[in-house]
XYZ file of C-alpha atoms in Angstrom:
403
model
C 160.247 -50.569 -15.438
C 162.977 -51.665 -17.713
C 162.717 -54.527 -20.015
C 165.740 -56.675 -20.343
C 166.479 -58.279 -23.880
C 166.675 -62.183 -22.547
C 163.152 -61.941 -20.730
C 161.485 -60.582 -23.328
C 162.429 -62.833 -25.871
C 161.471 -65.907 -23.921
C 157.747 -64.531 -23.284
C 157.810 -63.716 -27.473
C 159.269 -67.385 -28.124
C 156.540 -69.141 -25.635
C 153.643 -66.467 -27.395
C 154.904 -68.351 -30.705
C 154.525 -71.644 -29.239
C 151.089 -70.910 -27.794
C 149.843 -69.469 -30.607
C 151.570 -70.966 -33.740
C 152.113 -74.433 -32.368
C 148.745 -75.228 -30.204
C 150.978 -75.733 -26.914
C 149.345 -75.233 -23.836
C 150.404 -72.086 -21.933
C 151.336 -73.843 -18.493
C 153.486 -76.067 -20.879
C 154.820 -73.005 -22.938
C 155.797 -71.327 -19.332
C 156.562 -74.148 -17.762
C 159.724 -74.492 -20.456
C 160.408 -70.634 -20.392
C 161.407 -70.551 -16.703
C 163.653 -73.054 -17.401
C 165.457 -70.675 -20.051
C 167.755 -69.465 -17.915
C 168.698 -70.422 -13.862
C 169.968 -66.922 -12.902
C 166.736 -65.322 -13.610
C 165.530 -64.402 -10.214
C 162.233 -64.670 -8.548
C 161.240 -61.089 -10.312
C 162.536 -61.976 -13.448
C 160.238 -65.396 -13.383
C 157.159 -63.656 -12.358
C 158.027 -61.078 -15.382
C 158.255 -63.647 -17.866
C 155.211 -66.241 -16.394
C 152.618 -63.131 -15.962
C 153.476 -60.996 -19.373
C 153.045 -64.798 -21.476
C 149.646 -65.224 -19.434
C 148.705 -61.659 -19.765
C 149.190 -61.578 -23.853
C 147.369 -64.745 -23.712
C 144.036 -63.728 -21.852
C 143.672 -60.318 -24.031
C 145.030 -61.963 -27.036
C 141.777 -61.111 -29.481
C 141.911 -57.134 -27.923
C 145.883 -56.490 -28.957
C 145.297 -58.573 -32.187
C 142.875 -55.529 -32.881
C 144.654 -53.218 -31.383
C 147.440 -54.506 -33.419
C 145.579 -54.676 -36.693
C 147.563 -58.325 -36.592
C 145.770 -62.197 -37.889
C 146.479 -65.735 -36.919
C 148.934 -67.338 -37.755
C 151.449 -64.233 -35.874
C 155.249 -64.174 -37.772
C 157.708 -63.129 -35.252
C 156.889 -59.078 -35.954
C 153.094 -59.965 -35.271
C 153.988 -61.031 -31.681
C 156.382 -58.312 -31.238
C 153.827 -55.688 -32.307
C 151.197 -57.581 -29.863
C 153.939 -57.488 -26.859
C 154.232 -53.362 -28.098
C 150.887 -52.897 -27.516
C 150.900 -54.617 -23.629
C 153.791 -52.059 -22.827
C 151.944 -49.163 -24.324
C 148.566 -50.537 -22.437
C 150.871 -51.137 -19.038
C 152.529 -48.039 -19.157
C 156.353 -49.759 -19.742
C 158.529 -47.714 -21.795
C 159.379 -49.403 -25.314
C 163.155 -49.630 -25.806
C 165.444 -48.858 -29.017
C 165.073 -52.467 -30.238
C 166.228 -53.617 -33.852
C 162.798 -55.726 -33.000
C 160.272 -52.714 -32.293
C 159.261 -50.733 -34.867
C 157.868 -47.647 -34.009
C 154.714 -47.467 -32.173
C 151.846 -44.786 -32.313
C 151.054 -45.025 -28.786
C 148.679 -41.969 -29.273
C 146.759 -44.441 -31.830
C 146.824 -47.903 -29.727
C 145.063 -45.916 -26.438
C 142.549 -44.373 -28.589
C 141.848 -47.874 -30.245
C 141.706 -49.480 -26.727
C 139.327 -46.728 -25.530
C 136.948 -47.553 -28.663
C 136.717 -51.690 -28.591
C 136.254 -51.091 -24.516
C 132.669 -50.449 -25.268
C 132.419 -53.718 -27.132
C 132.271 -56.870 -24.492
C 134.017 -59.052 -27.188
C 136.652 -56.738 -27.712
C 136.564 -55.947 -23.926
C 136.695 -59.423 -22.444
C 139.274 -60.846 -25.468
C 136.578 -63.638 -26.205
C 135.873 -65.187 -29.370
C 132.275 -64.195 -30.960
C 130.331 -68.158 -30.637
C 132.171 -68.277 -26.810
C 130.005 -64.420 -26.605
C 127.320 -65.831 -28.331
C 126.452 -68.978 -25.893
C 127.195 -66.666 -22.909
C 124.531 -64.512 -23.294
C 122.093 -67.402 -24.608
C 122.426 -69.650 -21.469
C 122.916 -66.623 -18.975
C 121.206 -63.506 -20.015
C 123.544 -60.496 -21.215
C 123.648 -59.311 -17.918
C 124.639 -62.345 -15.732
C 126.961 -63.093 -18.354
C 128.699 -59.378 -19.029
C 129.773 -59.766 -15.283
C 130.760 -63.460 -15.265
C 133.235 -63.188 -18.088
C 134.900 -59.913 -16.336
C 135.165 -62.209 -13.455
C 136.496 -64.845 -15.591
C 139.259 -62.648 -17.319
C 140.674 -61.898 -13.702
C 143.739 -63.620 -12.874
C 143.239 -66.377 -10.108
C 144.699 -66.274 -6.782
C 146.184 -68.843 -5.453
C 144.797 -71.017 -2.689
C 146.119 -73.698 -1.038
C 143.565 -76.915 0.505
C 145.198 -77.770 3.996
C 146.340 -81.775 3.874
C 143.878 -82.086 7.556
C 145.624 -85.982 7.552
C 149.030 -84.001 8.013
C 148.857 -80.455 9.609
C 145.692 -78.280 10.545
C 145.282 -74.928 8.879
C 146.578 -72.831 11.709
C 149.834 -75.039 12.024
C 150.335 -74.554 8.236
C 149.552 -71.000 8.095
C 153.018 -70.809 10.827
C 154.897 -73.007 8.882
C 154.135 -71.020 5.732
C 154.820 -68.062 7.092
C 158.151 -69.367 8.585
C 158.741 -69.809 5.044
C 157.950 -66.157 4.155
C 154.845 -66.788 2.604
C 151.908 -65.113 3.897
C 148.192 -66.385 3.855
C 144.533 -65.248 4.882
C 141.682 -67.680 5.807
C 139.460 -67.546 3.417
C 135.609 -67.194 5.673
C 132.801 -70.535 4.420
C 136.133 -72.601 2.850
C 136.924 -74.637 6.200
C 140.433 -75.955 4.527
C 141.491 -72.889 2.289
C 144.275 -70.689 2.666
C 144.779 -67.611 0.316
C 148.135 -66.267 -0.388
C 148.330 -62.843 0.250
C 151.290 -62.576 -2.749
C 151.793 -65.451 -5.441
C 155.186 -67.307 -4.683
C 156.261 -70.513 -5.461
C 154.514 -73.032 -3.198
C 156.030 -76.087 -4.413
C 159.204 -75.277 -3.275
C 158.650 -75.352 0.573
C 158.926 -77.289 3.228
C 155.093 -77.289 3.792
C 154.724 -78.447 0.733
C 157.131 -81.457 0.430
C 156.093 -82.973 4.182
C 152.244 -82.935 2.294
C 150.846 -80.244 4.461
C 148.664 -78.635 1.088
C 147.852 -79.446 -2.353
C 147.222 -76.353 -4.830
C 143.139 -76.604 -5.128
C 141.055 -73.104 -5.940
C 138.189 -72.311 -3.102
C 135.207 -73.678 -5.288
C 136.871 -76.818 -6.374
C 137.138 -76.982 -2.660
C 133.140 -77.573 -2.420
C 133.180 -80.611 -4.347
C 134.411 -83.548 -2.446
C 132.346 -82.231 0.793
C 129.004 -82.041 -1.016
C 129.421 -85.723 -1.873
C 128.529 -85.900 2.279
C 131.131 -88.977 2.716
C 132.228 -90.558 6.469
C 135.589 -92.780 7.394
C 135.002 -96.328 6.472
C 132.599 -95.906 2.995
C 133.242 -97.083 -0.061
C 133.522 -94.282 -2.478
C 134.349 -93.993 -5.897
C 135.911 -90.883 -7.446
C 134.592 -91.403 -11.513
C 136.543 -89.115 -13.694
C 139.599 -88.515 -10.741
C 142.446 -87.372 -13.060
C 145.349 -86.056 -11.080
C 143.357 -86.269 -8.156
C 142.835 -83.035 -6.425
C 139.037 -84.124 -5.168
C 140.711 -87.530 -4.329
C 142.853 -86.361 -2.038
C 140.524 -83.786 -0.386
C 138.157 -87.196 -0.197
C 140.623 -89.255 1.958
C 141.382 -86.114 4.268
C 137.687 -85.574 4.900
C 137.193 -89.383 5.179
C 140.224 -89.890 7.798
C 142.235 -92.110 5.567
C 139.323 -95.085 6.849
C 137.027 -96.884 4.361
C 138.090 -97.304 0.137
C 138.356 -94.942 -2.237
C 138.715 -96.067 -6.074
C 139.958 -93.651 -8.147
C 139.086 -94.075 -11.568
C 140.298 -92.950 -15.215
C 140.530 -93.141 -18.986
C 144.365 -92.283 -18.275
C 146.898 -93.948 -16.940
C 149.379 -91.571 -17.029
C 146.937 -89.065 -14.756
C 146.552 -92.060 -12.705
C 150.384 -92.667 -11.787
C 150.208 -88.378 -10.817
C 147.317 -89.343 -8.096
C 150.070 -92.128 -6.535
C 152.810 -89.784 -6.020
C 150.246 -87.028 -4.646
C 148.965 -89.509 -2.457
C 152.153 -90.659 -0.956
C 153.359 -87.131 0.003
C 149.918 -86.759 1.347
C 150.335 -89.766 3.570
C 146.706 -90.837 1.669
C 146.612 -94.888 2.105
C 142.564 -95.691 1.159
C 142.939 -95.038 -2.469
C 142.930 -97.674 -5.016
C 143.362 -96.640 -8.785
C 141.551 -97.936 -11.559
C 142.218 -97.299 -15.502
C 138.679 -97.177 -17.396
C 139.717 -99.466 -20.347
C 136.466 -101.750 -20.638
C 133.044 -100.934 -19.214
C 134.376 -104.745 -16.882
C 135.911 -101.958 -14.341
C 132.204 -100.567 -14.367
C 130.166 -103.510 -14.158
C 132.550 -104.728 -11.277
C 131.139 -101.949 -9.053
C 127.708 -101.957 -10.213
C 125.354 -101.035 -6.715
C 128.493 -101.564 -4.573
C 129.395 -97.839 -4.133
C 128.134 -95.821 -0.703
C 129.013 -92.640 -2.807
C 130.224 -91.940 -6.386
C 131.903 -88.285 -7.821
C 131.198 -87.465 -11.389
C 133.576 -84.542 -11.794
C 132.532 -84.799 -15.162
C 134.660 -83.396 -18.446
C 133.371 -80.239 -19.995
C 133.978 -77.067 -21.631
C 136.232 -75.396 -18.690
C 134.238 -71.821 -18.888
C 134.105 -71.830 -15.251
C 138.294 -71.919 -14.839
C 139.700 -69.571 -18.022
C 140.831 -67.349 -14.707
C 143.420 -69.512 -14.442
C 143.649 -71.661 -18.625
C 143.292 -68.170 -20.722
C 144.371 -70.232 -23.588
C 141.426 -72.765 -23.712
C 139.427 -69.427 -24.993
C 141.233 -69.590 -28.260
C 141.572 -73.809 -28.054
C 137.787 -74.282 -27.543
C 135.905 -74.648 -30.180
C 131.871 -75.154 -30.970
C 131.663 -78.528 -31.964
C 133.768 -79.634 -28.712
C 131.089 -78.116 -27.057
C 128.065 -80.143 -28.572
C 130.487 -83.351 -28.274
C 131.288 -82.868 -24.294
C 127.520 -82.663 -23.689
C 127.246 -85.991 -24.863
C 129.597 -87.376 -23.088
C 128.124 -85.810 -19.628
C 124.830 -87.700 -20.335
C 126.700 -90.951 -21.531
C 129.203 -90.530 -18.225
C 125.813 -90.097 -15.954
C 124.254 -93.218 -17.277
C 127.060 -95.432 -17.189
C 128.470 -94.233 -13.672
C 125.519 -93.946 -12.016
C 125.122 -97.080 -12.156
C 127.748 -98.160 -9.529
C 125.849 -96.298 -6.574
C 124.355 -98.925 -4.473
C 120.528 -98.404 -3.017
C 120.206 -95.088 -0.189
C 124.023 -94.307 -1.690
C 124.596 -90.675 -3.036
C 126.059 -89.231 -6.408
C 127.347 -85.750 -7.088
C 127.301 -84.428 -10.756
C 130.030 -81.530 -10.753
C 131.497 -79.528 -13.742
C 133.904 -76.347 -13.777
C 131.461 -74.877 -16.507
C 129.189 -71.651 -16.166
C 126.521 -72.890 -18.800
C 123.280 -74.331 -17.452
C 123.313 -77.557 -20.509
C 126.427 -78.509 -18.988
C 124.865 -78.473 -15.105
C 121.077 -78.636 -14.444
C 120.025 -79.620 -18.232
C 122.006 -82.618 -17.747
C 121.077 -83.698 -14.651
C 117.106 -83.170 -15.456
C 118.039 -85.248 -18.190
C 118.915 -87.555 -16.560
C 116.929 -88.031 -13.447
C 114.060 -88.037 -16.228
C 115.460 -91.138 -17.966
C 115.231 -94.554 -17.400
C 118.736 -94.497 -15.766
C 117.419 -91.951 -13.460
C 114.169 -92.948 -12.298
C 115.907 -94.584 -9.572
C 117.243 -91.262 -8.339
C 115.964 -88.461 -6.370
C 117.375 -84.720 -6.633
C 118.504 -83.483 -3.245
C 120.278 -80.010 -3.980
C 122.649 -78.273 -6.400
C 124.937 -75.375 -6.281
C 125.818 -72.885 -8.915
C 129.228 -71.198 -8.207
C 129.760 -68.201 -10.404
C 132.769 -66.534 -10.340
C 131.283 -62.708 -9.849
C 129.673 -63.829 -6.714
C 131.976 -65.782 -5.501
C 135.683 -64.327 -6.247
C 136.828 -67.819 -7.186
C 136.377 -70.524 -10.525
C 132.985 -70.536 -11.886
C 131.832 -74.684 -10.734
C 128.356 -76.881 -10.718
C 127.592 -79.023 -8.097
C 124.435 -81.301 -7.622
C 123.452 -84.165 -5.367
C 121.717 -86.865 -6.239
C 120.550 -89.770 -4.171
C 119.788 -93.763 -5.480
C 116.092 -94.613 -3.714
């Protein structure tokens, strides 16, 4: 493989960015594709999978390296030395690259494999609360599952297209899938490509949604005509998957501290042909109290720590830190309490989280259902998704029903 000057220096610029500058690394690649419009589809793929690469083994080159945060411009070229030596890619006669004992970087890489920090690129507290919620074993295989890049699955819009019908038009497109067996709307591409761009895509045939994300909006058991309530809806992936499973009949309120997240979820909605939404901004607990028993079923996709999707966010390793940790579980308990509220008597509730960690999933929910909050709740089931078992994001789902 030959490395050409212009690429490279766009994956070293966004590495600065990333690293230096606390930008997130969809945002970092995001503005390196836009570098340059001759760069082909090859040339993309080179620079969006070499940034995310450095990224997710970021702590093992540093070593490797022998280089320290905050990485000057020779740092990151030393760290991008080390993923050619690693990769096999001969180094060129670069002004940039000094010269690099590639004898000495494989026999360093052999050593620190036999240390799971070193091996998985995960910072030591992140190690620590792995092994203390999960047991060393459970947890030595989650975070190799976790440090595998994610495929990319699509959710099939059922108010548009069925999956078969999209499977033909994406292939018509050039883009191969598989069905993917238990995920009734998945599709897995068989080769990453750029999804957005197609036909398919633009008539509102798919949104981008991994397999266990997938789980969520059908464990919250909904039917066409309830009134449901979608809690912490962001950009609203589980939103939309709501309407389609709900036949675009009944009310969905989708709900938000942000606005701006908010105005995503319209535009989504309309390409999805999804007309039962109603969005809500969270700015007073009024927008709570308004709703209080009214609900048939309410989703707490609640925020938290994001352990369960660093497959495809390799950066939140190094932007997560301890204290956010102790702060988010706080704010699951507070976001139970407050939103439970709005499920009306025989209605249902599902607690969900993208985390691996059992204070983030079942702790809180025991928490709660043994509060006075709670007491008017019943457990039904939950479901821990890891991502060794499962091939897909690490997720929590439980579901809860109001006596």
């Amino acid at each position: 493989m030959r490395l050409h000057r212009n690429l490279v220096f766009a994956v070293i610029d966004s590495l600065r960015d990333i690293f230096n500058e606390d930008v997130y690394a969809d945002k970092a690649v995001e503005k390196a594709l836009k570098r340059d419009k001759r760069w082909g589809a090859r040339d993309r793929k080179f620079v969006a999978e070499t940034i995310y690469d450095v990224v997710r083994w970021k702590r093992l080159y540093a070593e490797i390296a022998n280089v320290k945060a905050p990485y000057s411009r020779p740092d990151l070229w030393r760290l991008f030395a080390v993923w050619c030596v690693l990769k096999g890619i001969q180094l060129p006669d670069w002004n940039q690259i000094e010269p690099t004992p590639t004898r000495r970087i494989k026999g360093k890489f052999d050593e620190l494999l036999k240390i799971r920090k070193f091996r998985e690129s995960i910072p030591d507290w992140i190690d620590e609360v792995g092994v203390q919620e999960l047991g060393e074993e459970v947890w030595t295989k989650e975070i190799a599952a976790l440090n595998k890049q994610a495929e990319v699955i699509l959710r099939t819009n059922t108010l548009n297209t069925t999956k078969a019908h999209l499977q033909k038009q994406l292939a018509s497109e050039g883009i191969d899938t598989e069905f993917i067996k238990g995920y009734d709307d998945a599709l897995k591409l068989v080769e990453r490509a750029n999804v957005f761009k197609t036909e398919a895509f633009k008539k509102g045939f798919f949104e981008v949604q991994d397999a266990s994300s997938q789980l969520v909006a059908a464990y919250l058991d909904v039917e066409p005509g309830m009134k449901v309530v979608d809690t912490c809806a962001g950009a609203g992936g589980k939103t939309l998957h709501l309407a389609s499973l709900m036949k675009n009949k009944g009310q969905i309120i989708a709900m938000d501290i942000y606005e701006s997240k908010l105005k995503k979820l319209k535009v989504r909605a309309r390409r999805n042909g999804a007309h039962n939404i109603d969005t809500r901004v969270i700015d007073s607990t009024k927008v709570i109290k308004k709703l209080q028993g009214k609900a048939d079923r309410v989703l707490i996709d609640a925020p938290c720590s994001g352990l369960g999707v660093i497959r495809r966010n390799p950066d939140s390793k190094w932007k997560l830190q301890p204290e956010f940790l102790d702060k988010i579980r706080g704010t699951q308990q507070e976001v139970l309490q407050q939103y439970s509220k709005m499920v009306k008597s025989g209605g249902k509730m599902v607690y969900a989280t993208c985390s691996v960690l059992p204070s983030e999933n079942q702790q809180q929910v025991e928490f709660f259902l043994a509060s006075d909050a709670g007491k008017d709740f019943k457990f039904v089931k939950d479901e821990k998704v890891l991502s060794h078992k499962s091939g897909f994001d690490g997720f929590y789902m439980a579901l809860l029903e109001r006596k």
